[in-house]
Short mmCIF file of C-alpha atoms in Angstrom, two decimals:
data_model
loop_
_atom_site.label_atom_id
_atom_site.label_comp_id
_atom_site.label_asym_id
_atom_site.label_seq_id
_atom_site.Cartn_x
_atom_site.Cartn_y
_atom_site.Cartn_z
CA UNK A 1329 0.00 0.00 0.00
CA UNK A 1330 1.40 3.39 -0.94
CA UNK A 1331 0.94 6.81 0.60
CA UNK A 1332 -0.55 8.19 -2.61
CA UNK A 1333 -4.07 9.48 -1.92
CA UNK A 1334 -6.62 8.23 -4.43
CA UNK A 1335 -9.77 9.47 -2.69
CA UNK A 1336 -9.84 12.71 -0.69
CA UNK A 1337 -12.96 13.73 1.17
CA UNK A 1338 -13.11 17.05 3.03
CA UNK A 1339 -16.06 18.25 5.11
CA UNK A 1340 -18.56 16.41 2.94
CA UNK A 1341 -22.26 16.90 3.74
CA UNK A 1342 -25.54 16.00 2.11
CA UNK A 1343 -28.89 17.36 3.23
CA UNK A 1344 -32.36 16.30 2.13
CA UNK A 1345 -34.60 19.18 3.25
CA UNK A 1346 -34.08 19.48 6.99
CA UNK A 1347 -32.53 15.98 7.28
CA UNK A 1348 -28.74 15.72 7.25
CA UNK A 1349 -27.86 12.28 5.85
CA UNK A 1350 -24.10 12.87 5.72
CA UNK A 1351 -22.74 15.32 8.24
CA UNK A 1352 -19.35 16.87 7.58
CA UNK A 1353 -17.22 13.78 7.01
CA UNK A 1354 -13.53 13.83 6.06
CA UNK A 1355 -11.20 10.96 5.18
CA UNK A 1356 -8.58 9.81 2.66
CA UNK A 1357 -8.15 6.48 0.92
CA UNK A 1358 -4.72 5.38 -0.36
CA UNK A 1359 -3.76 3.68 -3.59
CA UNK A 1360 -3.99 -0.12 -3.41
CA UNK A 1361 -5.80 -0.01 -0.09
CA UNK A 1362 -8.78 -2.21 0.85
CA UNK A 1363 -10.99 0.31 2.60
CA UNK A 1364 -14.02 -0.97 4.52
CA UNK A 1365 -16.94 1.46 4.74
CA UNK A 1366 -19.22 0.24 7.51
CA UNK A 1367 -22.26 1.54 9.33
CA UNK A 1368 -25.72 0.59 10.53
CA UNK A 1369 -28.66 0.65 8.10
CA UNK A 1370 -29.62 4.30 7.62
CA UNK A 1371 -26.27 5.66 8.87
CA UNK A 1372 -25.62 7.44 5.55
CA UNK A 1373 -23.26 4.98 3.82
CA UNK A 1374 -25.16 4.76 0.56
CA UNK A 1375 -25.66 8.53 0.36
CA UNK A 1376 -21.93 9.10 0.92
CA UNK A 1377 -20.97 6.46 -1.61
CA UNK A 1378 -23.27 7.96 -4.25
CA UNK A 1379 -21.44 11.27 -3.90
CA UNK A 1380 -18.06 9.54 -4.25
CA UNK A 1381 -19.04 7.84 -7.49
CA UNK A 1382 -20.38 11.06 -8.98
CA UNK A 1383 -24.10 10.31 -9.14
CA UNK A 1384 -25.24 12.59 -6.30
CA UNK A 1385 -24.14 16.20 -5.76
CA UNK A 1386 -22.76 17.12 -2.34
CA UNK A 1387 -24.60 19.87 -0.45
CA UNK A 1388 -21.20 21.08 0.71
CA UNK A 1389 -17.60 19.90 0.96
CA UNK A 1390 -14.92 18.66 -1.40
CA UNK A 1391 -14.40 15.22 -2.93
CA UNK A 1392 -11.58 14.24 -5.24
CA UNK A 1393 -11.56 10.75 -6.74
CA UNK A 1394 -8.57 9.62 -8.83
CA UNK A 1395 -7.59 13.27 -9.05
CA UNK A 1396 -10.94 14.53 -10.34
CA UNK A 1397 -13.34 16.79 -8.48
CA UNK A 1398 -16.76 15.09 -8.29
CA UNK A 1399 -18.52 18.44 -8.63
CA UNK A 1400 -16.81 19.63 -11.81
CA UNK A 1401 -15.57 16.41 -13.40
CA UNK A 1402 -18.15 13.75 -12.49
CA UNK A 1403 -17.84 12.11 -15.91
CA UNK A 1404 -14.07 11.68 -15.52
CA UNK A 1405 -14.67 10.20 -12.06
CA UNK A 1406 -17.07 7.63 -13.56
CA UNK A 1407 -14.46 6.62 -16.15
CA UNK A 1408 -11.86 6.04 -13.45
CA UNK A 1409 -13.94 3.78 -11.25
CA UNK A 1410 -15.68 0.41 -11.33
CA UNK A 1411 -18.89 -0.27 -9.41
CA UNK A 1412 -20.57 -3.45 -8.33
CA UNK A 1413 -23.59 -3.92 -6.12
CA UNK A 1414 -25.53 -6.93 -4.99
CA UNK A 1415 -28.74 -5.54 -6.41
CA UNK A 1416 -27.63 -4.66 -9.92
CA UNK A 1417 -24.88 -6.71 -11.39
CA UNK A 1418 -25.59 -7.93 -14.89
CA UNK A 1419 -28.36 -8.69 -17.38
CA UNK A 1420 -29.84 -12.10 -16.61
CA UNK A 1421 -31.18 -12.59 -20.13
CA UNK A 1422 -27.88 -11.92 -21.87
CA UNK A 1423 -25.13 -14.54 -22.06
CA UNK A 1424 -21.81 -14.15 -20.26
CA UNK A 1425 -20.13 -13.07 -23.49
CA UNK A 1426 -22.91 -10.60 -24.32
CA UNK A 1427 -22.72 -9.04 -20.87
CA UNK A 1428 -18.97 -8.57 -21.14
CA UNK A 1429 -19.35 -7.06 -24.63
CA UNK A 1430 -22.13 -4.78 -23.44
CA UNK A 1431 -20.25 -3.42 -20.43
CA UNK A 1432 -17.02 -3.19 -22.43
CA UNK A 1433 -18.90 -1.03 -24.91
CA UNK A 1434 -20.35 1.15 -22.15
CA UNK A 1435 -16.85 1.71 -20.79
CA UNK A 1436 -15.68 2.69 -24.27
CA UNK A 1437 -13.29 -0.20 -24.92
CA UNK A 1438 -12.37 -0.97 -28.53
CA UNK A 1439 -13.63 -4.13 -30.21
CA UNK A 1440 -10.19 -5.72 -30.07
CA UNK A 1441 -9.74 -4.82 -26.46
CA UNK A 1442 -13.14 -6.33 -25.60
CA UNK A 1443 -12.16 -9.55 -27.38
CA UNK A 1444 -8.87 -9.71 -25.55
CA UNK A 1445 -10.48 -8.92 -22.17
CA UNK A 1446 -13.25 -11.49 -22.70
CA UNK A 1447 -10.72 -14.26 -23.36
CA UNK A 1448 -8.62 -13.26 -20.36
CA UNK A 1449 -11.55 -12.94 -17.95
CA UNK A 1450 -13.23 -16.16 -19.03
CA UNK A 1451 -10.02 -18.15 -18.63
CA UNK A 1452 -9.21 -16.62 -15.25
CA UNK A 1453 -12.64 -17.59 -13.95
CA UNK A 1454 -12.59 -21.00 -15.64
CA UNK A 1455 -15.78 -20.21 -17.52
CA UNK A 1456 -14.58 -21.29 -21.01
CA UNK A 1457 -17.43 -23.77 -21.42
CA UNK A 1458 -20.08 -21.37 -20.17
CA UNK A 1459 -19.54 -18.21 -22.26
CA UNK A 1460 -22.76 -18.74 -24.20
CA UNK A 1461 -24.86 -19.49 -21.14
CA UNK A 1462 -27.36 -16.94 -19.87
CA UNK A 1463 -26.11 -15.10 -16.79
CA UNK A 1464 -29.52 -15.76 -15.18
CA UNK A 1465 -28.76 -19.51 -15.20
CA UNK A 1466 -25.50 -19.14 -13.25
CA UNK A 1467 -25.31 -19.86 -9.52
CA UNK A 1468 -25.25 -16.69 -7.40
CA UNK A 1469 -21.59 -17.17 -6.45
CA UNK A 1470 -20.53 -17.26 -10.10
CA UNK A 1471 -22.58 -14.19 -10.89
CA UNK A 1472 -20.83 -12.26 -8.12
CA UNK A 1473 -17.36 -13.27 -9.29
CA UNK A 1474 -18.21 -12.47 -12.88
CA UNK A 1475 -19.72 -9.15 -11.99
CA UNK A 1476 -16.60 -8.21 -10.00
CA UNK A 1477 -14.47 -9.00 -13.06
CA UNK A 1478 -16.80 -6.99 -15.29
CA UNK A 1479 -16.49 -3.99 -12.95
CA UNK A 1480 -12.73 -4.22 -13.58
CA UNK A 1481 -12.95 -4.49 -17.40
CA UNK A 1482 -11.77 -0.94 -18.07
CA UNK A 1483 -8.93 -1.27 -15.55
CA UNK A 1484 -10.27 1.36 -13.16
CA UNK A 1485 -8.08 2.83 -10.43
CA UNK A 1486 -10.76 2.26 -7.81
CA UNK A 1487 -13.55 -0.25 -7.55
CA UNK A 1488 -16.59 0.34 -5.31
CA UNK A 1489 -18.25 -2.80 -3.97
CA UNK A 1490 -21.63 -2.36 -2.29
CA UNK A 1491 -22.38 -5.43 -0.14
CA UNK A 1492 -20.87 -7.72 -2.75
CA UNK A 1493 -21.21 -10.99 -0.80
CA UNK A 1494 -24.77 -10.87 0.62
CA UNK A 1495 -26.38 -14.31 0.72
CA UNK A 1496 -23.41 -16.06 -0.91
CA UNK A 1497 -22.26 -19.40 0.56
CA UNK A 1498 -19.26 -19.22 2.91
CA UNK A 1499 -16.76 -20.86 0.56
CA UNK A 1500 -17.62 -18.60 -2.39
CA UNK A 1501 -17.52 -15.61 -0.04
CA UNK A 1502 -13.88 -16.45 0.73
CA UNK A 1503 -12.98 -17.08 -2.90
CA UNK A 1504 -14.44 -13.67 -3.64
CA UNK A 1505 -12.20 -12.07 -1.02
CA UNK A 1506 -9.19 -13.81 -2.49
CA UNK A 1507 -10.05 -12.10 -5.79
CA UNK A 1508 -10.25 -8.79 -3.92
CA UNK A 1509 -6.84 -9.36 -2.31
CA UNK A 1510 -5.27 -10.23 -5.66
CA UNK A 1511 -6.71 -7.11 -7.29
CA UNK A 1512 -5.55 -4.84 -4.46
CA UNK A 1513 -2.11 -6.44 -4.81
CA UNK A 1514 -2.02 -5.15 -8.40
CA UNK A 1515 -2.54 -1.62 -7.07
CA UNK A 1516 -6.29 -1.25 -7.54
CA UNK A 1517 -8.00 0.51 -4.64
CA UNK A 1518 -10.97 -1.36 -3.16
CA UNK A 1519 -13.79 0.55 -1.43
CA UNK A 1520 -16.19 -1.97 0.08
CA UNK A 1521 -19.32 -2.04 2.27
CA UNK A 1522 -20.44 -5.19 4.09
CA UNK A 1523 -22.56 -6.44 6.97
CA UNK A 1524 -20.27 -9.42 7.56
CA UNK A 1525 -17.99 -8.30 10.36
CA UNK A 1526 -15.40 -11.02 9.67
CA UNK A 1527 -14.95 -9.34 6.28
CA UNK A 1528 -14.22 -6.06 8.04
CA UNK A 1529 -11.15 -7.82 9.46
CA UNK A 1530 -9.83 -8.38 5.91
CA UNK A 1531 -9.69 -4.63 5.21
CA UNK A 1532 -6.53 -2.55 5.58
CA UNK A 1533 -8.55 0.19 7.25
CA UNK A 1534 -12.16 0.46 8.28
CA UNK A 1535 -14.43 3.44 8.86
CA UNK A 1536 -17.65 3.17 10.84
CA UNK A 1537 -20.47 5.63 10.19
CA UNK A 1538 -23.05 6.41 12.84
CA UNK A 1539 -25.89 8.83 12.13
CA UNK A 1540 -24.10 10.67 9.32
CA UNK A 1541 -20.73 10.96 11.10
CA UNK A 1542 -17.60 8.89 10.87
CA UNK A 1543 -17.26 7.67 14.46
CA UNK A 1544 -14.10 5.62 13.98
CA UNK A 1545 -11.46 5.10 11.30
CA UNK A 1546 -8.37 2.94 11.70
CA UNK A 1547 -6.92 -0.51 11.04
CA UNK A 1548 -9.05 -3.36 12.45
CA UNK A 1549 -6.22 -4.14 14.88
CA UNK A 1550 -6.08 -0.59 16.28
CA UNK A 1551 -9.86 -0.33 16.51
CA UNK A 1552 -10.04 -3.51 18.58
CA UNK A 1553 -7.30 -2.17 20.83
CA UNK A 1554 -8.94 1.22 21.13
CA UNK A 1555 -12.28 -0.27 22.21
CA UNK A 1556 -10.64 -3.09 24.15
CA UNK A 1557 -12.63 -5.87 22.46
CA UNK A 1558 -11.91 -9.15 20.66
CA UNK A 1559 -13.59 -8.69 17.30
CA UNK A 1560 -14.79 -6.09 14.80
CA UNK A 1561 -18.33 -7.23 15.58
CA UNK A 1562 -17.86 -6.01 19.16
CA UNK A 1563 -16.35 -2.72 17.95
CA UNK A 1564 -19.42 -2.24 15.78
CA UNK A 1565 -21.85 -3.10 18.57
CA UNK A 1566 -20.12 -0.69 20.96
CA UNK A 1567 -20.24 2.19 18.50
CA UNK A 1568 -23.60 1.76 16.88
CA UNK A 1569 -25.72 0.50 19.76
CA UNK A 1570 -28.56 2.59 21.13
CA UNK A 1571 -28.82 4.89 18.19
CA UNK A 1572 -31.80 4.91 15.87
CA UNK B 354 -44.28 -31.89 17.55
CA UNK B 355 -45.04 -28.51 16.20
CA UNK B 356 -43.70 -29.12 12.70
CA UNK B 357 -43.08 -32.51 11.10
CA UNK B 358 -41.46 -32.75 7.69
CA UNK B 359 -41.13 -36.17 6.08
CA UNK B 360 -39.29 -36.76 2.83
CA UNK B 361 -40.44 -33.53 1.23
CA UNK B 362 -39.19 -32.98 -2.32
CA UNK B 363 -39.89 -30.23 -4.78
CA UNK B 364 -38.50 -29.73 -8.24
CA UNK B 365 -39.00 -27.04 -10.84
CA UNK B 366 -38.75 -28.66 -14.29
CA UNK B 367 -35.55 -30.72 -14.00
CA UNK B 368 -34.05 -28.85 -11.05
CA UNK B 369 -34.46 -30.12 -7.53
CA UNK B 370 -35.12 -27.23 -5.14
CA UNK B 371 -35.31 -29.61 -2.19
CA UNK B 372 -34.69 -33.34 -2.18
CA UNK B 373 -36.16 -35.70 0.44
CA UNK B 374 -35.90 -33.32 3.38
CA UNK B 375 -37.05 -34.53 6.82
CA UNK B 376 -36.96 -32.87 10.23
CA UNK B 377 -39.12 -32.18 13.28
CA UNK B 378 -39.51 -28.99 15.26
CA UNK B 379 -40.60 -29.34 18.88
CA UNK B 380 -43.16 -27.08 20.49
CA UNK B 381 -41.64 -23.86 21.77
CA UNK B 382 -38.36 -24.42 19.97
CA UNK B 383 -36.34 -21.95 17.88
CA UNK B 384 -35.27 -24.06 14.92
CA UNK B 385 -32.86 -22.60 12.38
CA UNK B 386 -32.47 -23.47 8.71
CA UNK B 387 -28.91 -22.43 7.97
CA UNK B 388 -27.73 -22.18 4.39
CA UNK B 389 -26.82 -19.82 1.56
CA UNK B 390 -29.03 -18.56 -1.28
CA UNK B 391 -30.25 -21.42 -3.42
CA UNK B 392 -30.22 -23.93 -0.55
CA UNK B 393 -34.01 -24.37 -0.82
CA UNK B 394 -34.97 -22.50 2.34
CA UNK B 395 -37.71 -20.39 0.75
CA UNK B 396 -39.22 -23.36 -1.11
CA UNK B 397 -39.49 -25.21 2.19
CA UNK B 398 -41.14 -22.22 3.87
CA UNK B 399 -43.66 -21.92 1.05
CA UNK B 400 -44.58 -25.60 1.32
CA UNK B 401 -45.00 -25.43 5.10
CA UNK B 402 -47.07 -22.24 4.92
CA UNK B 403 -49.36 -23.97 2.35
CA UNK B 404 -48.46 -21.65 -0.53
CA UNK B 405 -46.79 -24.34 -2.61
CA UNK B 406 -47.45 -28.06 -3.11
CA UNK B 407 -44.60 -30.53 -2.68
CA UNK B 408 -44.01 -33.19 -5.36
CA UNK B 409 -43.44 -35.83 -2.72
CA UNK B 410 -43.57 -36.29 1.02
CA UNK B 411 -45.83 -35.13 3.83
CA UNK B 412 -45.70 -32.37 6.40
CA UNK B 413 -47.76 -31.18 9.33
CA UNK B 414 -47.77 -27.84 11.10
CA UNK B 415 -49.41 -27.44 14.52
CA UNK B 416 -50.93 -30.88 14.01
CA UNK B 417 -52.52 -30.06 10.64
CA UNK B 418 -51.61 -31.59 7.29
CA UNK B 419 -50.23 -29.01 4.84
CA UNK B 420 -52.47 -30.27 2.03
CA UNK B 421 -55.68 -31.51 3.64
CA UNK B 422 -55.91 -28.93 6.44
CA UNK B 423 -54.33 -25.93 4.78
CA UNK B 424 -57.01 -23.54 6.00
CA UNK B 425 -56.44 -24.48 9.65
CA UNK B 426 -52.72 -23.99 9.20
CA UNK B 427 -53.18 -20.51 7.78
CA UNK B 428 -55.08 -19.50 10.93
CA UNK B 429 -52.42 -20.97 13.23
CA UNK B 430 -49.25 -19.51 11.77
CA UNK B 431 -47.52 -16.21 11.20
CA UNK B 432 -45.30 -15.85 8.13
CA UNK B 433 -42.71 -13.21 7.44
CA UNK B 434 -41.38 -13.75 3.90
CA UNK B 435 -37.87 -12.76 2.88
CA UNK B 436 -38.91 -9.84 0.73
CA UNK B 437 -40.75 -6.99 2.48
CA UNK B 438 -44.34 -7.97 1.89
CA UNK B 439 -46.43 -5.22 3.44
CA UNK B 440 -48.39 -2.57 1.62
CA UNK B 441 -45.90 0.21 0.93
CA UNK B 442 -48.58 2.86 0.43
CA UNK B 443 -50.51 2.06 3.60
CA UNK B 444 -49.35 3.58 6.89
CA UNK B 445 -47.94 1.54 9.75
CA UNK B 446 -51.31 1.62 11.56
CA UNK B 447 -53.24 0.76 8.39
CA UNK B 448 -51.05 -2.25 7.65
CA UNK B 449 -51.57 -3.57 11.16
CA UNK B 450 -55.31 -3.07 11.12
CA UNK B 451 -55.48 -4.68 7.64
CA UNK B 452 -53.75 -7.86 8.86
CA UNK B 453 -55.79 -7.91 12.09
CA UNK B 454 -59.04 -7.67 10.11
CA UNK B 455 -58.07 -10.46 7.72
CA UNK B 456 -57.56 -12.77 10.70
CA UNK B 457 -60.79 -11.59 12.34
CA UNK B 458 -59.10 -9.89 15.25
CA UNK B 459 -58.14 -6.39 16.36
CA UNK B 460 -55.00 -4.62 17.46
CA UNK B 461 -56.45 -4.27 20.97
CA UNK B 462 -57.37 -7.95 21.38
CA UNK B 463 -53.80 -9.26 21.00
CA UNK B 464 -51.93 -6.12 21.94
CA UNK B 465 -49.91 -7.92 24.63
CA UNK B 466 -48.21 -10.14 22.01
CA UNK B 467 -46.89 -7.30 19.87
CA UNK B 468 -46.70 -4.53 22.48
CA UNK B 469 -42.98 -4.71 23.10
CA UNK B 470 -42.14 -4.49 19.40
CA UNK B 471 -44.96 -2.14 18.45
CA UNK B 472 -43.99 0.59 20.94
CA UNK B 473 -40.75 1.00 18.97
CA UNK B 474 -42.59 1.83 15.75
CA UNK B 475 -45.62 3.54 17.30
CA UNK B 476 -44.09 7.05 16.96
CA UNK B 477 -44.21 6.45 13.18
CA UNK B 478 -47.70 4.95 13.02
CA UNK B 479 -48.92 7.52 10.50
CA UNK B 480 -45.93 7.10 8.20
CA UNK B 481 -46.31 5.09 5.00
CA UNK B 482 -44.64 1.69 5.31
CA UNK B 483 -42.60 2.39 2.16
CA UNK B 484 -40.95 5.37 3.87
CA UNK B 485 -39.69 3.42 6.91
CA UNK B 486 -36.03 2.55 7.50
CA UNK B 487 -34.96 -1.08 7.04
CA UNK B 488 -35.00 -1.88 10.75
CA UNK B 489 -38.46 -0.33 11.21
CA UNK B 490 -39.89 -2.23 8.24
CA UNK B 491 -38.64 -5.44 9.76
CA UNK B 492 -40.33 -4.65 13.09
CA UNK B 493 -43.61 -3.77 11.37
CA UNK B 494 -43.52 -7.00 9.35
CA UNK B 495 -42.97 -8.97 12.55
CA UNK B 496 -45.94 -7.21 14.24
CA UNK B 497 -48.16 -8.04 11.26
CA UNK B 498 -47.10 -11.69 11.40
CA UNK B 499 -47.92 -11.82 15.14
CA UNK B 500 -51.17 -9.87 15.23
CA UNK B 501 -53.40 -13.01 15.36
CA UNK B 502 -51.32 -14.69 18.10
CA UNK B 503 -50.00 -17.55 15.98
CA UNK B 504 -48.74 -20.83 17.46
CA UNK B 505 -45.95 -21.16 14.93
CA UNK B 506 -43.92 -18.34 13.42
CA UNK B 507 -42.13 -18.70 10.08
CA UNK B 508 -39.35 -16.19 9.46
CA UNK B 509 -37.60 -16.41 6.10
CA UNK B 510 -34.24 -14.62 6.29
CA UNK B 511 -35.46 -11.86 8.60
CA UNK B 512 -31.94 -10.49 9.12
CA UNK B 513 -30.49 -10.58 5.61
CA UNK B 514 -28.88 -7.26 4.72
CA UNK B 515 -29.47 -6.01 8.26
CA UNK B 516 -26.58 -4.50 10.24
CA UNK B 517 -25.15 -6.34 13.29
CA UNK B 518 -26.85 -4.08 15.85
CA UNK B 519 -30.34 -4.53 14.41
CA UNK B 520 -29.66 -8.24 13.98
CA UNK B 521 -28.86 -8.58 17.67
CA UNK B 522 -32.02 -6.68 18.66
CA UNK B 523 -34.09 -8.89 16.37
CA UNK B 524 -32.78 -12.08 17.99
CA UNK B 525 -33.50 -10.65 21.44
CA UNK B 526 -37.11 -10.17 20.31
CA UNK B 527 -37.30 -13.77 19.07
CA UNK B 528 -36.09 -15.09 22.44
CA UNK B 529 -38.87 -13.19 24.19
CA UNK B 530 -41.49 -14.52 21.75
CA UNK B 531 -40.21 -18.01 22.45
CA UNK B 532 -40.84 -17.43 26.16
CA UNK B 533 -44.49 -16.87 25.26
CA UNK B 534 -44.58 -20.42 23.90
CA UNK B 535 -44.42 -19.54 20.21
CA UNK B 536 -42.55 -22.07 18.04
CA UNK B 537 -40.19 -20.38 15.61
CA UNK B 538 -38.77 -21.69 12.34
CA UNK B 539 -36.20 -19.19 11.10
CA UNK B 540 -33.81 -19.25 8.16
CA UNK B 541 -30.56 -17.33 7.82
CA UNK B 542 -27.45 -17.20 5.66
CA UNK B 543 -25.44 -15.83 8.62
CA UNK B 544 -23.67 -18.79 10.19
CA UNK B 545 -23.02 -16.90 13.46
CA UNK B 546 -26.79 -16.81 14.10
CA UNK B 547 -26.85 -20.62 14.25
CA UNK B 548 -25.60 -20.46 17.84
CA UNK B 549 -28.76 -18.53 18.82
CA UNK B 550 -31.08 -21.39 17.81
CA UNK B 551 -32.04 -24.39 19.97
CA UNK B 552 -31.47 -26.76 17.05
CA UNK B 553 -30.41 -26.21 13.48
CA UNK B 554 -30.47 -27.91 10.11
CA UNK B 555 -27.52 -27.09 7.87
CA UNK B 556 -28.76 -27.13 4.30
CA UNK B 557 -27.10 -26.74 0.94
CA UNK B 558 -28.50 -27.28 -2.57
CA UNK B 559 -31.76 -28.73 -1.33
CA UNK B 560 -30.27 -31.34 0.99
CA UNK B 561 -29.94 -31.45 4.77
CA UNK B 562 -26.30 -31.91 5.74
CA UNK B 563 -26.83 -32.16 9.49
CA UNK B 564 -29.47 -31.64 12.19
CA UNK B 565 -28.61 -31.18 15.86
CA UNK B 566 -28.09 -28.54 18.54
CA UNK B 567 -25.31 -26.10 17.60
CA UNK B 568 -23.32 -27.28 20.66
CA UNK B 569 -23.51 -30.95 19.62
CA UNK B 570 -22.57 -30.23 16.02
CA UNK B 571 -19.43 -28.50 17.25
CA UNK B 572 -18.51 -30.99 20.00
CA UNK B 573 -18.98 -34.01 17.71
CA UNK B 574 -16.77 -32.56 14.97
CA UNK B 575 -13.60 -34.65 14.85
CA UNK B 576 -11.14 -32.41 13.00
CA UNK B 577 -8.83 -29.87 14.64
CA UNK B 578 -8.68 -26.41 13.16
CA UNK B 579 -5.77 -24.05 13.69
CA UNK B 580 -5.65 -20.27 13.69
CA UNK B 581 -2.70 -19.07 11.66
CA UNK B 582 -1.58 -15.49 11.29
CA UNK B 583 1.46 -13.78 9.78
CA UNK B 584 2.16 -10.24 8.70
CA UNK B 585 1.17 -10.84 5.06
CA UNK B 586 -2.31 -12.40 4.98
CA UNK B 587 -2.68 -12.62 1.21
CA UNK B 588 0.65 -14.42 0.81
CA UNK B 589 -0.16 -16.65 3.80
CA UNK B 590 -3.30 -17.99 2.11
CA UNK B 591 -1.31 -18.84 -1.03
CA UNK B 592 1.50 -20.52 0.92
CA UNK B 593 -0.80 -22.54 3.19
CA UNK B 594 -2.60 -23.84 0.12
CA UNK B 595 0.74 -25.12 -1.17
CA UNK B 596 1.62 -26.87 2.12
CA UNK B 597 1.74 -30.60 1.25
CA UNK B 598 -0.56 -31.91 3.98
CA UNK B 599 -3.16 -29.14 3.86
CA UNK B 600 -6.80 -30.20 4.06
CA UNK B 601 -8.45 -26.79 4.01
CA UNK B 602 -7.46 -23.12 4.16
CA UNK B 603 -10.07 -20.44 4.79
CA UNK B 604 -9.82 -16.79 5.78
CA UNK B 605 -11.60 -16.24 9.08
CA UNK B 606 -11.53 -12.69 10.35
CA UNK B 607 -8.01 -11.75 11.36
CA UNK B 608 -6.81 -15.39 11.26
CA UNK B 609 -6.61 -18.03 8.57
CA UNK B 610 -8.28 -21.29 9.58
CA UNK B 611 -6.01 -24.16 8.66
CA UNK B 612 -6.88 -27.86 8.80
CA UNK B 613 -4.36 -30.64 8.18
CA UNK B 614 -4.87 -34.04 6.51
CA UNK B 615 -2.66 -35.93 8.90
CA UNK B 616 -3.30 -37.00 12.50
CA UNK B 617 0.20 -36.09 13.67
CA UNK B 618 0.21 -32.47 12.57
CA UNK B 619 3.17 -30.59 13.99
CA UNK B 620 2.82 -26.83 14.24
CA UNK B 621 6.61 -26.36 14.49
CA UNK B 622 7.03 -27.88 11.02
CA UNK B 623 4.42 -25.54 9.62
CA UNK B 624 6.10 -22.62 11.34
CA UNK B 625 9.45 -23.55 9.78
CA UNK B 626 7.84 -23.87 6.37
CA UNK B 627 6.34 -20.40 6.71
CA UNK B 628 9.69 -18.98 7.88
CA UNK B 629 11.33 -20.42 4.78
CA UNK B 630 8.78 -18.56 2.73
CA UNK B 631 9.80 -15.32 4.42
CA UNK B 632 6.81 -14.90 6.71
CA UNK B 633 7.25 -12.87 9.87
CA UNK B 634 5.20 -12.46 13.07
CA UNK B 635 4.03 -16.07 12.73
CA UNK B 636 1.33 -17.22 15.14
CA UNK B 637 -0.21 -20.72 15.16
CA UNK B 638 -2.71 -21.94 17.76
CA UNK B 639 -5.66 -24.31 18.07
CA UNK B 640 -8.83 -22.52 16.99
CA UNK B 641 -12.35 -22.59 18.38
CA UNK B 642 -14.36 -24.49 15.78
CA UNK B 643 -17.44 -22.65 14.55
CA UNK B 644 -20.56 -23.75 12.70
CA UNK B 645 -19.20 -21.98 9.62
CA UNK B 646 -16.05 -24.18 9.63
CA UNK B 647 -18.18 -27.30 9.79
CA UNK B 648 -20.60 -26.05 7.16
CA UNK B 649 -17.75 -25.44 4.72
CA UNK B 650 -16.27 -28.88 5.40
CA UNK B 651 -19.64 -30.62 4.94
CA UNK B 652 -20.40 -28.80 1.69
CA UNK B 653 -16.98 -29.72 0.30
CA UNK B 654 -17.47 -33.37 1.25
CA UNK B 655 -20.93 -33.27 -0.28
CA UNK B 656 -19.78 -32.16 -3.72
#
């Protein structure tokens, strides 16, 4: 992990009428870091993430992602990042190959590049015999792995993963994290949200949002020390309990 | 017995959703169906709540047959499906009164059953259900499933996508409902919730891998699992997988869970091997086996 900042957030806020969803948060994420973005339901995670990926305008504050200001260069931000969520991953009624071609096209890759990427991705995932199968017919675990690879098609500097492993069986969940490790190793920054607290332990650093604020931000090891508990689950319970 | 399931199978076209599943749930028990998406949990719930017919097998709920006595079952059970199932454009109070009316009762008549949960959402009783937060929706859905004082409660993945704090609160509520004598069948993909059930069935791809109390499943497991940690986790996983006598290697929070094929595993040898591969800050110790370890082992053996 380097000391080069790839995401810089300063005094970021978002208000909806009189309700402040994100309240003056500041943090940096470094190149090649696996950054865990945690919080209770309704703590403001999704709202904050939407501002980082350039699809929601901040009420106030500064955000730079991969060197671009989200307020003035949102389109450049979108080109520099990959995004994967549990809810929307790929088109079920297109084949694996068609999905890759479609997303490659969206990201502006050339025809040759798409061909090359398809071959590479399919062989890495061991899906050679399945390229013409509909994505809808794949087991959930395969869909998640494929959709992670598709989010990386255009070789983004940062990939945002929104609860990528929900409902997946425990073995696939671990294989998925091994893919994340490998990608971070190549220098890609990983920004991930999850409700599995064991996954929080796999992150280089973790931030915990409570009611629009960032209540804690450090390595899992330091957080456990700071709160004098055994696991990230206990850190989370200590911080987020009794607020709603 | 509150629920009896005997050799229930269901297939969609050529795909088995569940294959010859059998188990019993005792009265007043919290019984957990533990398994990932696609294990067949929802299919089983739909058969037991009389919304789907099985291809084979028989089942009874609260003493009634799921086919012959389906109407009696519907009056005796509460069902909270996985997807939020309430009317989004009715308010909290309207949803409750709707479900009470359908079951021929009123909010007042059974208020004691839902009181403890309802007081938490009462301040929002005039808000449309669609505008509630995730945790509030979950509490409203539970109230609606309890409004007619059911004998058996079916909860299909009530905590999926819910944060750890709300999950803990939800399980506290279930324990209190159990004290009222309500039998609870609950499904979850979170293996750590298994320990909160009286008995569990581990299921994967439509088949039951094991049924017992969580304590027995752990104490009867005959393999030893080790916690291994070094400074470089990613490299550690790769290197452990290349260790000649490795049986399984899984990331588990801050440690890697390592299991060896041999009976005479020597942690010093493993430590030396890791040193040779330039690992530092090496730590190896016997781990506390969890349901998740056993689940992963059983699913691997089952494939």
